[in-house]
XYZ file of C-alpha atoms in Angstrom:
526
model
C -10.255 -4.843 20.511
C -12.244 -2.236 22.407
C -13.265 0.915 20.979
C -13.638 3.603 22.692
C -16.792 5.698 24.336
C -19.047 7.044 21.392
C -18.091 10.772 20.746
C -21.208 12.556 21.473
C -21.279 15.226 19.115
C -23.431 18.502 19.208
C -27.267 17.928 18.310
C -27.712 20.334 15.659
C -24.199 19.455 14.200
C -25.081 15.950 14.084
C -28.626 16.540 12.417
C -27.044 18.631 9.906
C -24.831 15.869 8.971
C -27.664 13.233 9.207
C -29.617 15.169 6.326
C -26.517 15.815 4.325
C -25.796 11.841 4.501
C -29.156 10.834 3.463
C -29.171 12.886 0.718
C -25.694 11.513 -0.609
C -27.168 7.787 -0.308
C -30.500 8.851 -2.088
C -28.217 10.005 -4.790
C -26.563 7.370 -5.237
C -29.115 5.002 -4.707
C -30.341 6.909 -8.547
C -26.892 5.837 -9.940
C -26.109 9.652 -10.924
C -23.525 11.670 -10.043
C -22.689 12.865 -6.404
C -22.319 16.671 -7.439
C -23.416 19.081 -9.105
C -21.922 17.593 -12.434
C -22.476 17.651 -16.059
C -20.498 15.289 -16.620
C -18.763 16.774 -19.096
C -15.248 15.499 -19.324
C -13.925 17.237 -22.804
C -10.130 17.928 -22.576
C -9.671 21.085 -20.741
C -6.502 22.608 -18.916
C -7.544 22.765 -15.642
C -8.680 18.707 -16.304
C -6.414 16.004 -15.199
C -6.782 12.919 -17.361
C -5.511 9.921 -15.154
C -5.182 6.352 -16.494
C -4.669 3.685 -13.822
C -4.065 -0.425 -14.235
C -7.166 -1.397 -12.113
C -10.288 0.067 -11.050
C -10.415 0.808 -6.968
C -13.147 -1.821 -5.556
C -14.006 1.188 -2.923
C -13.013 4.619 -2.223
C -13.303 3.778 1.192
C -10.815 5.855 3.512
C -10.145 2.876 5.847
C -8.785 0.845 2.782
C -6.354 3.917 1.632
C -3.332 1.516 1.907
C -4.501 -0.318 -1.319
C -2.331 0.386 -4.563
C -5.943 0.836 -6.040
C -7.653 2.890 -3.817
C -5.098 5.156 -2.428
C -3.603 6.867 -5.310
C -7.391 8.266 -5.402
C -8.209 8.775 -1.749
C -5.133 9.498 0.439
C -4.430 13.545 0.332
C -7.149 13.997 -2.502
C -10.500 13.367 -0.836
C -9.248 12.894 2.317
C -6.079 13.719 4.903
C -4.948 12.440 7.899
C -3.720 14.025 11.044
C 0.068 13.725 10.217
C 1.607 13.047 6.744
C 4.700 11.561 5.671
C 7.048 13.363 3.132
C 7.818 10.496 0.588
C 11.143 11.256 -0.182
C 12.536 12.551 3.304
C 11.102 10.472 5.472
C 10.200 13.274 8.287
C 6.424 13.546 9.524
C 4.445 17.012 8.916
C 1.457 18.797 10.362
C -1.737 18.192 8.464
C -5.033 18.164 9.851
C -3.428 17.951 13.335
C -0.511 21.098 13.939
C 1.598 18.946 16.714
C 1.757 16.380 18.231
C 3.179 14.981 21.583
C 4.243 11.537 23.780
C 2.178 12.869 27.420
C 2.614 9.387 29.110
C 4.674 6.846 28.143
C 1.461 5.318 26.492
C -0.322 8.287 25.565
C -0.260 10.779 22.585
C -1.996 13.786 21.652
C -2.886 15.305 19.035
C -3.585 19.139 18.897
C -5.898 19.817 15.661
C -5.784 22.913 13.239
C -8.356 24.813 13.738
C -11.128 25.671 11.123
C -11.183 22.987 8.702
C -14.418 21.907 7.009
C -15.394 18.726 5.647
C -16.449 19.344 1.612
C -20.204 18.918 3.241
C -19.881 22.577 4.882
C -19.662 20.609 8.411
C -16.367 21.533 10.532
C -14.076 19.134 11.604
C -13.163 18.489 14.739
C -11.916 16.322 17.238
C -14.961 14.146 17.829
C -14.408 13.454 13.875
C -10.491 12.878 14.819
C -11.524 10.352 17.624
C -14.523 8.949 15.859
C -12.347 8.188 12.221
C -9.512 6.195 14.403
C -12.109 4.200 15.955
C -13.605 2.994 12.889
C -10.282 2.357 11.540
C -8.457 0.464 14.015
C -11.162 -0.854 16.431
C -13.974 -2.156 14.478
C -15.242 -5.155 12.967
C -15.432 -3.915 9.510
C -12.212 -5.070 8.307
C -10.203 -1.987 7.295
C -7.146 -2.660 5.493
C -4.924 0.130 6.976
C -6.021 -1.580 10.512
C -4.298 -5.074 9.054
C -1.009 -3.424 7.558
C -0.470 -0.790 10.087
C -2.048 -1.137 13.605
C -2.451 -5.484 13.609
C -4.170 -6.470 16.773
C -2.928 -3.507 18.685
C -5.701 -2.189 20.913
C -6.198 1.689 21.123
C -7.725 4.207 23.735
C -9.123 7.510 22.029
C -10.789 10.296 23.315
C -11.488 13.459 22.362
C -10.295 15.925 24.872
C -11.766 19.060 24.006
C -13.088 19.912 20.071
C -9.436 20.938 19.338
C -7.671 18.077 20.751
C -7.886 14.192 20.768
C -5.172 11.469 22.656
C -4.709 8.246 22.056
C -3.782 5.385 23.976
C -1.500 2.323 23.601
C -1.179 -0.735 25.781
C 2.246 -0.331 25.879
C 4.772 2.192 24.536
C 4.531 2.424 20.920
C 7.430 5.249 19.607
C 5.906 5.298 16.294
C 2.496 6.098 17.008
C 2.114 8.891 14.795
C 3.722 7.285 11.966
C 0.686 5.059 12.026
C -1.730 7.429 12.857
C -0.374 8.955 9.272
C -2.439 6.363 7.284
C -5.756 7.291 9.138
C -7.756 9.360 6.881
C -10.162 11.351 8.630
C -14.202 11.233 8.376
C -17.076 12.622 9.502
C -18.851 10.772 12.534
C -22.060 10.607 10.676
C -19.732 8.254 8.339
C -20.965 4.477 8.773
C -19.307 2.831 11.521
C -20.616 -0.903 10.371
C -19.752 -1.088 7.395
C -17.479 0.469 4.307
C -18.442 3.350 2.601
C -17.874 3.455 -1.425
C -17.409 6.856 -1.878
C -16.162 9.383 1.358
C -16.280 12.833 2.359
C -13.229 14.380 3.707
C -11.542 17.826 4.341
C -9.137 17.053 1.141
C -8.515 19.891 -2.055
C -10.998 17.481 -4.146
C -14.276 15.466 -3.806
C -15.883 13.190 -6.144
C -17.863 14.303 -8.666
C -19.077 11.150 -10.346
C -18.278 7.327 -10.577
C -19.660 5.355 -13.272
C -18.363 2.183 -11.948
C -16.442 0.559 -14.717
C -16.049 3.592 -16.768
C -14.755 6.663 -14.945
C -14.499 8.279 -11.789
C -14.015 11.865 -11.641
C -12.992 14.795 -9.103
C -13.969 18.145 -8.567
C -12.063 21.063 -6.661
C -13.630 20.788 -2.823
C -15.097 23.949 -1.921
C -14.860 23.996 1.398
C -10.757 23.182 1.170
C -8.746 25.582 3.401
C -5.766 25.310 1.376
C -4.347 26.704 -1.738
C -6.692 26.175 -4.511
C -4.978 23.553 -6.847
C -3.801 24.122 -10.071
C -6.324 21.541 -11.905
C -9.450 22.044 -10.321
C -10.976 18.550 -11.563
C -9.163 14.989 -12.460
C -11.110 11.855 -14.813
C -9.475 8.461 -13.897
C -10.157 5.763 -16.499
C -8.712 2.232 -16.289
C -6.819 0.222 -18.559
C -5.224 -3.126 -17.986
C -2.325 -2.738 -20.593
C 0.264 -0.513 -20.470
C 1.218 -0.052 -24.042
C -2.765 0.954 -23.919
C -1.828 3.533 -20.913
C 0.941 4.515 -22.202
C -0.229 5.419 -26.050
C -3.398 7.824 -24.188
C -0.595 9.725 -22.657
C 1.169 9.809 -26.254
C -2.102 10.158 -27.738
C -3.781 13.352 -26.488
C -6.152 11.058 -24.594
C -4.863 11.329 -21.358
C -2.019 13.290 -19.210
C -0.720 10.980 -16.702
C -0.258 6.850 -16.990
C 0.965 5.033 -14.251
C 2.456 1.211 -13.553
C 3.912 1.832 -16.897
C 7.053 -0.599 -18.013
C 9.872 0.279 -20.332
C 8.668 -1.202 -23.104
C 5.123 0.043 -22.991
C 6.148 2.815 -25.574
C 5.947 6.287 -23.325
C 9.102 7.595 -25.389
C 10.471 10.770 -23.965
C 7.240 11.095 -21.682
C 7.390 8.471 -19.854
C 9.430 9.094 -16.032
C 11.032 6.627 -14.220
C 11.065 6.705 -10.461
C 12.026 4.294 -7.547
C 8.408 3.264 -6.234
C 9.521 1.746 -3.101
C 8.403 -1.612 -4.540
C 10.340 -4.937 -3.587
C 9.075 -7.904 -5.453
C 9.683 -11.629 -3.848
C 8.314 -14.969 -3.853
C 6.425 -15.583 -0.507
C 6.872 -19.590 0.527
C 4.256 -21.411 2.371
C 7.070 -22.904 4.652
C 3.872 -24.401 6.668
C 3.211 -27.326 3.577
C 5.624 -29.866 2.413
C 7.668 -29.714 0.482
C 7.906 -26.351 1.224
C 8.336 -27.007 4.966
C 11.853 -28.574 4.200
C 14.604 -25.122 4.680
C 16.689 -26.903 1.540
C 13.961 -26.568 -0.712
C 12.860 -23.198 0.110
C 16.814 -22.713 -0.203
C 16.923 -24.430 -3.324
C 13.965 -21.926 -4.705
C 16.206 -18.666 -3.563
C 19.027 -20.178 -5.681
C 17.019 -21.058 -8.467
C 16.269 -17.171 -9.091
C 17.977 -15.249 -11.908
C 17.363 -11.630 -9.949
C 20.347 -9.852 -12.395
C 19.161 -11.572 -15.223
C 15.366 -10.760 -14.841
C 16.329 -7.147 -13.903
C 18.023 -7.111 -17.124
C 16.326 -8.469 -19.708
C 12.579 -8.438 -18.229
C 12.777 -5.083 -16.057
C 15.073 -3.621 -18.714
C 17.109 -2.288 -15.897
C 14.954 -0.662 -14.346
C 15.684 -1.936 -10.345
C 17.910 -4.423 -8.827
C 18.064 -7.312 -6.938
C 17.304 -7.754 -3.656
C 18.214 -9.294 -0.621
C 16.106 -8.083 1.946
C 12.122 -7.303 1.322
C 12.714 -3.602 2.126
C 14.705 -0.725 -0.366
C 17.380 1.578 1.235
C 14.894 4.438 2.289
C 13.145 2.455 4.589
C 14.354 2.489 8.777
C 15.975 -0.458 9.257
C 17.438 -1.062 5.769
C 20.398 -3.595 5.865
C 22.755 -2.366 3.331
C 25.626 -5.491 4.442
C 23.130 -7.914 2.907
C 23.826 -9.189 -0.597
C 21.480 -10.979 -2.671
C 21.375 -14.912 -2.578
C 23.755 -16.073 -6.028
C 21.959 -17.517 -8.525
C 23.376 -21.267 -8.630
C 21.082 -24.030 -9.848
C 23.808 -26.829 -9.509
C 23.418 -26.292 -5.746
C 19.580 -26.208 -6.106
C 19.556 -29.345 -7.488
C 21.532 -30.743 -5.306
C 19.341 -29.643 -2.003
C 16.836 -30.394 -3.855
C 17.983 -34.057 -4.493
C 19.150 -34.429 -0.721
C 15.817 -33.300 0.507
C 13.987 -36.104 -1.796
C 16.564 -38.533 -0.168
C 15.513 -37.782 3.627
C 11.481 -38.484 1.775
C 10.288 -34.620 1.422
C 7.660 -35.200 -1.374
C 9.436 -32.606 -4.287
C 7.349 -34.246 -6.379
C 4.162 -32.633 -5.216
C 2.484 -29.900 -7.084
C 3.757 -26.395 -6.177
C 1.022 -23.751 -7.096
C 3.512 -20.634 -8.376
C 0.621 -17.653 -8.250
C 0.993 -14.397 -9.622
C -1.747 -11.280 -10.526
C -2.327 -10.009 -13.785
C -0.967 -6.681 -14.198
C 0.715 -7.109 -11.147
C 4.012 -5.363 -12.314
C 5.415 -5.031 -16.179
C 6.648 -8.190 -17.088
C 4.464 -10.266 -14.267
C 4.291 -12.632 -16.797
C 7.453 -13.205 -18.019
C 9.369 -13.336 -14.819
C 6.623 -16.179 -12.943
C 7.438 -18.111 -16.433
C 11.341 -17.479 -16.251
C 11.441 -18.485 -12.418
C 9.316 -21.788 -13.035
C 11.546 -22.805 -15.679
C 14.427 -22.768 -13.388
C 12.356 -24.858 -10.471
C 11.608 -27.481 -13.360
C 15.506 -27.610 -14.018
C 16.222 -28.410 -10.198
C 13.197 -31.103 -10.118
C 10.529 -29.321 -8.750
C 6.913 -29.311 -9.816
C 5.545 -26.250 -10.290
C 2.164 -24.951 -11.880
C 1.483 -21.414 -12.723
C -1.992 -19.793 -12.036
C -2.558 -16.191 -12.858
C -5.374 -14.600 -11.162
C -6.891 -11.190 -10.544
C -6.864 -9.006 -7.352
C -9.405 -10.627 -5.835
C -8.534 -13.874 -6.217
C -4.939 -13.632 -5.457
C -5.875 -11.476 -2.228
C -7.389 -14.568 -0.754
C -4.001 -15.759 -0.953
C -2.133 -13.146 0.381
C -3.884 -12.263 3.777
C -5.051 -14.427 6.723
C -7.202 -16.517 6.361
C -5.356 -18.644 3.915
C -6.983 -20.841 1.698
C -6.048 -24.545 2.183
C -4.872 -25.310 -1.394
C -1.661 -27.403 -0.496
C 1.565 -25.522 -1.192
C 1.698 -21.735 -2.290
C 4.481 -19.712 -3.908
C 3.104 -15.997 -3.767
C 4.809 -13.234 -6.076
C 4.190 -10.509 -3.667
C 5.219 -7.204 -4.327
C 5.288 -5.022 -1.106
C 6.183 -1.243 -0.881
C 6.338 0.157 2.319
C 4.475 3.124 2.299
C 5.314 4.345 6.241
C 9.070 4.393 5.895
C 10.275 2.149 8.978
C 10.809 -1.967 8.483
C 8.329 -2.724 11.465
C 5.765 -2.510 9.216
C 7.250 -4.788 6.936
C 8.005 -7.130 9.744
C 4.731 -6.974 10.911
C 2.905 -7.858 8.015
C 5.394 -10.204 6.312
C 7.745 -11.684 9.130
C 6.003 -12.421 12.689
C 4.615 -16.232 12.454
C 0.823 -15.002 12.579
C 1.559 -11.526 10.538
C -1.236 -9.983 8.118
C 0.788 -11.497 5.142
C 3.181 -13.906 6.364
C 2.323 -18.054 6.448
C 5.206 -18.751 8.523
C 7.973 -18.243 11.759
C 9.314 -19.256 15.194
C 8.775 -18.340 18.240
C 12.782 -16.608 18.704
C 12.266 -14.760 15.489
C 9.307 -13.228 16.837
C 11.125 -12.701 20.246
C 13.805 -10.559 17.659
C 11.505 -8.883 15.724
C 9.245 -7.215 19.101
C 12.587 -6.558 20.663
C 13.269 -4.704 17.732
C 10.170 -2.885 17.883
C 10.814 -1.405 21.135
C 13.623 0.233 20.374
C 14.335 4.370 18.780
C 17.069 5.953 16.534
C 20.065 4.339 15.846
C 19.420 1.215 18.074
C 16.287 0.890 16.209
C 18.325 0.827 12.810
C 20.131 -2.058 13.817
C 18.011 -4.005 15.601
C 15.932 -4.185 12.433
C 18.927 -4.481 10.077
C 19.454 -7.643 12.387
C 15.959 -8.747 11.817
C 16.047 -8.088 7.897
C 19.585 -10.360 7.530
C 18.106 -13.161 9.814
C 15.177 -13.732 7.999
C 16.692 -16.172 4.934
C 19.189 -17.728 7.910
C 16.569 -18.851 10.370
C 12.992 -18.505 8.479
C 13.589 -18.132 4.554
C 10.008 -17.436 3.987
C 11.156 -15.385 1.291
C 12.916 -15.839 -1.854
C 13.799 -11.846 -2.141
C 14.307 -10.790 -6.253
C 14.257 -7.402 -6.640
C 13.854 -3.798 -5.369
C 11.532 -1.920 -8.330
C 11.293 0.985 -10.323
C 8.943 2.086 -11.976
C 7.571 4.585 -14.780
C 5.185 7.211 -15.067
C 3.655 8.737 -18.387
C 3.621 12.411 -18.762
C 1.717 14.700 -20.747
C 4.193 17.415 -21.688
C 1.558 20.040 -19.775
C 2.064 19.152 -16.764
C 4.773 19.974 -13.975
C 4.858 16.602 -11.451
C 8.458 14.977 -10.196
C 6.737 11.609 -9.452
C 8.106 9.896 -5.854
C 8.524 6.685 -4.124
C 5.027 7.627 -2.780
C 2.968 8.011 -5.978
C 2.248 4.554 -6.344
C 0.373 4.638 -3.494
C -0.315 8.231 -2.951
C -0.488 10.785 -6.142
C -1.564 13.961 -4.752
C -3.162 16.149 -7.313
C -2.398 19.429 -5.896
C 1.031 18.849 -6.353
C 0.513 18.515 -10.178
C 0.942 21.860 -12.085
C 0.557 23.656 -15.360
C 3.788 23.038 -16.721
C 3.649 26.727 -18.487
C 3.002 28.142 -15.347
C 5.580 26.329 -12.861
C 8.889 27.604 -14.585
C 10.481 23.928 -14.524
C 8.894 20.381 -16.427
């Protein structure tokens, strides 16, 4: 990658920010709050009381795509230039008010004029240029670079304080879909290395973070915007959700997320497509998982209808394809592969006759609290593999454990069965083929050299040619690769203190924007 020219920002801007900085780190350097905070969080109605699965290991902007940091970060603390509506799918003017191809590898960005970061310092496009530099074209290993941009090289510059281009190697019609899961930062912000807690131009800030305890928000005083409704928010953490759940029911808390139907939310708890697909991910590069009938065999060994059922307690439905029908590129001829164990153990038995060791250990990994019922289903779907004479051994793990098995550089442990769960957040199925289907993708352990050739065709194309070039992608995958043993597009369900006014979305797993959150008393509708 090459990053572009170092914005040279004005001196007495720059020194302002300097001092601001260094006071921030000499704060937290004392372990005390990062405002002017009592630290008083006593249930009050203009106090959201949030209760998430996991704790975020960063508030860092650059790793916004994380199910545990962005929920915090993205469109709280900080915005990007363009935003994605959740449930239409258009883009809309945020920090930048248009947009516009000017070459056929060139875009700029025109930027909304007097914004202010929630250090009194204005934002501009040096900040523009310098936060998409950090983000796509350094070393320090953001994780919206891996999921959104790959190894794609970019050309920024900041044209004039109001307006900012960027530059592709070669035509890239979705540019500012991607540039939608930038978040945008100061220049004085590190450049070497990830931050732990931001400033940005969003409607909050952070107040506090006693790491393992709570993390809480204040209202941003700088923010150009309306002033929200709830002018602070307290996150706690809780791994169960019957333990999320009962806070809401409780008193103790107003919103609960990752919740499942049997977590005991009664009539507050909401449920909500989350854009979630879960699937097994097969490391097709390690035998016996490098034979097509067994990772056939594995697909037909799945119950999807009956884990939907009785696990998910109906509550999605069973895929065929690792994307859900809001997404570009959405196949909706595909059907999901019939649940036939006879067959399985039949490939399964032909494969052993040709010599493919079946016999070897299979590691089946999944991640605590990964989804309601994480549990239950890895046991269910290793119970089925044993049936069909395959030898399979669970391991649960945490995050950061099972992260070292989900991105590159994989971990050689012999053969991997990953319970993945991938929601994607941009709307459009190159993302998802990306990450999950190119041979050397962020997330995928296997492909050919022809699929490839499909899926960057695919790439290149716009509107309805690009719809079914990736549908053709998305229903090629289990006939040429089957990487994937697909099992079911999610819902999910949120817990909702009767005070408040919020129509959760198939972004709020990875986005929940506070300012849309009202008093319920107030809004005219629940």
């Amino acid at each position: 990658m090459h990053a572009a020219a170092p914005p040279q920002p004005a001196s007495r801007r720059h020194t302002l920010r300097v001092a601001v900085a260094l006071a921030a780190a000499a704060v937290l350097a004392t372990g005390c709050s990062v405002a002017n905070t009592t630290q008083t969080d006593a249930a009050s109605p203009d106090t959201l009381r949030i209760v998430l699965p996991q704790e975020p290991p960063t508030l860092e902007p650059c790793d916004a795509s994380l199910t545990a940091t962005g929920p915090i970060v993205r469109s709280n603390i900080t915005e990007p230039l363009v935003e994605r509506d959740p449930i239409s799918g258009d883009l809309g003017p945020k920090l930048a008010d248009s947009w516009e191809q000017t070459s056929p590898t060139t875009w700029t960005f025109r930027l909304h004029p007097g914004v202010k970061f929630s250090d009194g310092t204005t934002f501009d496009a040096d900040d523009a240029a310098f936060s998409i530099d950090r983000t796509v074209n350094s070393s320090i290993g953001c994780d919206v670079d891996g999921y959104v941009f790959g190894d794609d090289d970019l050309g920024i510059e900041a044209v004039d304080p109001a307006t900012v281009t960027v530059t592709t190697v070669t035509p890239d019609p979705i540019l500012p879909l991607r540039i939608s899961f930038v978040e945008m930062v100061p220049d004085t912000t590190d450049a070497t290395d990830k931050v732990r807690i931001p400033i940005g131009t969003g409607p909050y800030q952070v107040d506090y973070w006693d790491a393992g305890q709570k993390l809480a928000l204040a209202v941003n005083p700088e923010y150009s915007g309306p002033t929200p409704d709830y002018t602070r928010a307290v996150y706690q953490w809780r791994t169960e959700g019957s333990v999320r759940a009962a806070m809401v029911t409780n008193d103790e808390a107003e919103i609960a997320t990752y919740l499942g139907p049997e977590d005991g939310a009664g009539d507050l708890g909401v449920a909500y497509p989350n854009n979630e697909t879960t699937a097994l991910r097969l490391q097709a590069t390690e035998p016996p998982l490098d034979d097509y009938r067994v990772r056939e065999a594995i697909d037909l060994s799945i119950n999807r209808a009956g884990i939907v059922k009785a696990l998910f307690r109906g509550l999605g439905e069973p895929a065929a394809q690792l994307v859900g029908n809001s997404i570009v590129g959405y196949n909706d001829q595909l059907t999901p592969t019939p649940y036939d164990l006879e067959r399985a153990k039949e490939l399964v038995a032909e494969a052993k006759a040709d010599g493919v060791p079946v016999d070897k250990e299979i590691k089946l990994i999944g991640r605590t609290g990964q989804f309601p019922k994480i549990n239950e289903t890895i046991e269910v779907i290793q119970n089925s593999l044993d049936q069909v004479g395959l030898n399979v051994k669970i391991e649960m793990m945490d995050t950061s454990g099972q992260m070292q098995y989900q991105i590159r550089p994989f971990p050689d442990a012999g053969p991997v069965m990953l319970m993945v769960q991938h929601g994607n957040q941009a709307g459009d199925a190159q993302f998802t083929a990306e990450q999950y289907l190119l041979s050397d993708g962020y997330q995928s352990t296997y492909g050919t050299p022809e699929y490839d050739a499909e899926i960057v065709a695919a790439q290149e194309q716009i509107g309805d040619a690009r719809q079914a070039a990736f549908a053709g992608v998305l229903a090629d995958e289990p006939r040429l690769i089957r990487q994937y043993a697909y099992i079911a597009h999610m819902n999910a369900v949120l817990a909702k203190a009767t005070s408040v006014a919020y129509q959760p979305n198939s972004g709020t797993g990875d986005e929940m924007r506070l300012a849309e959150m009202k008093h319920a008393e107030s809004s005219g509708n629940d």
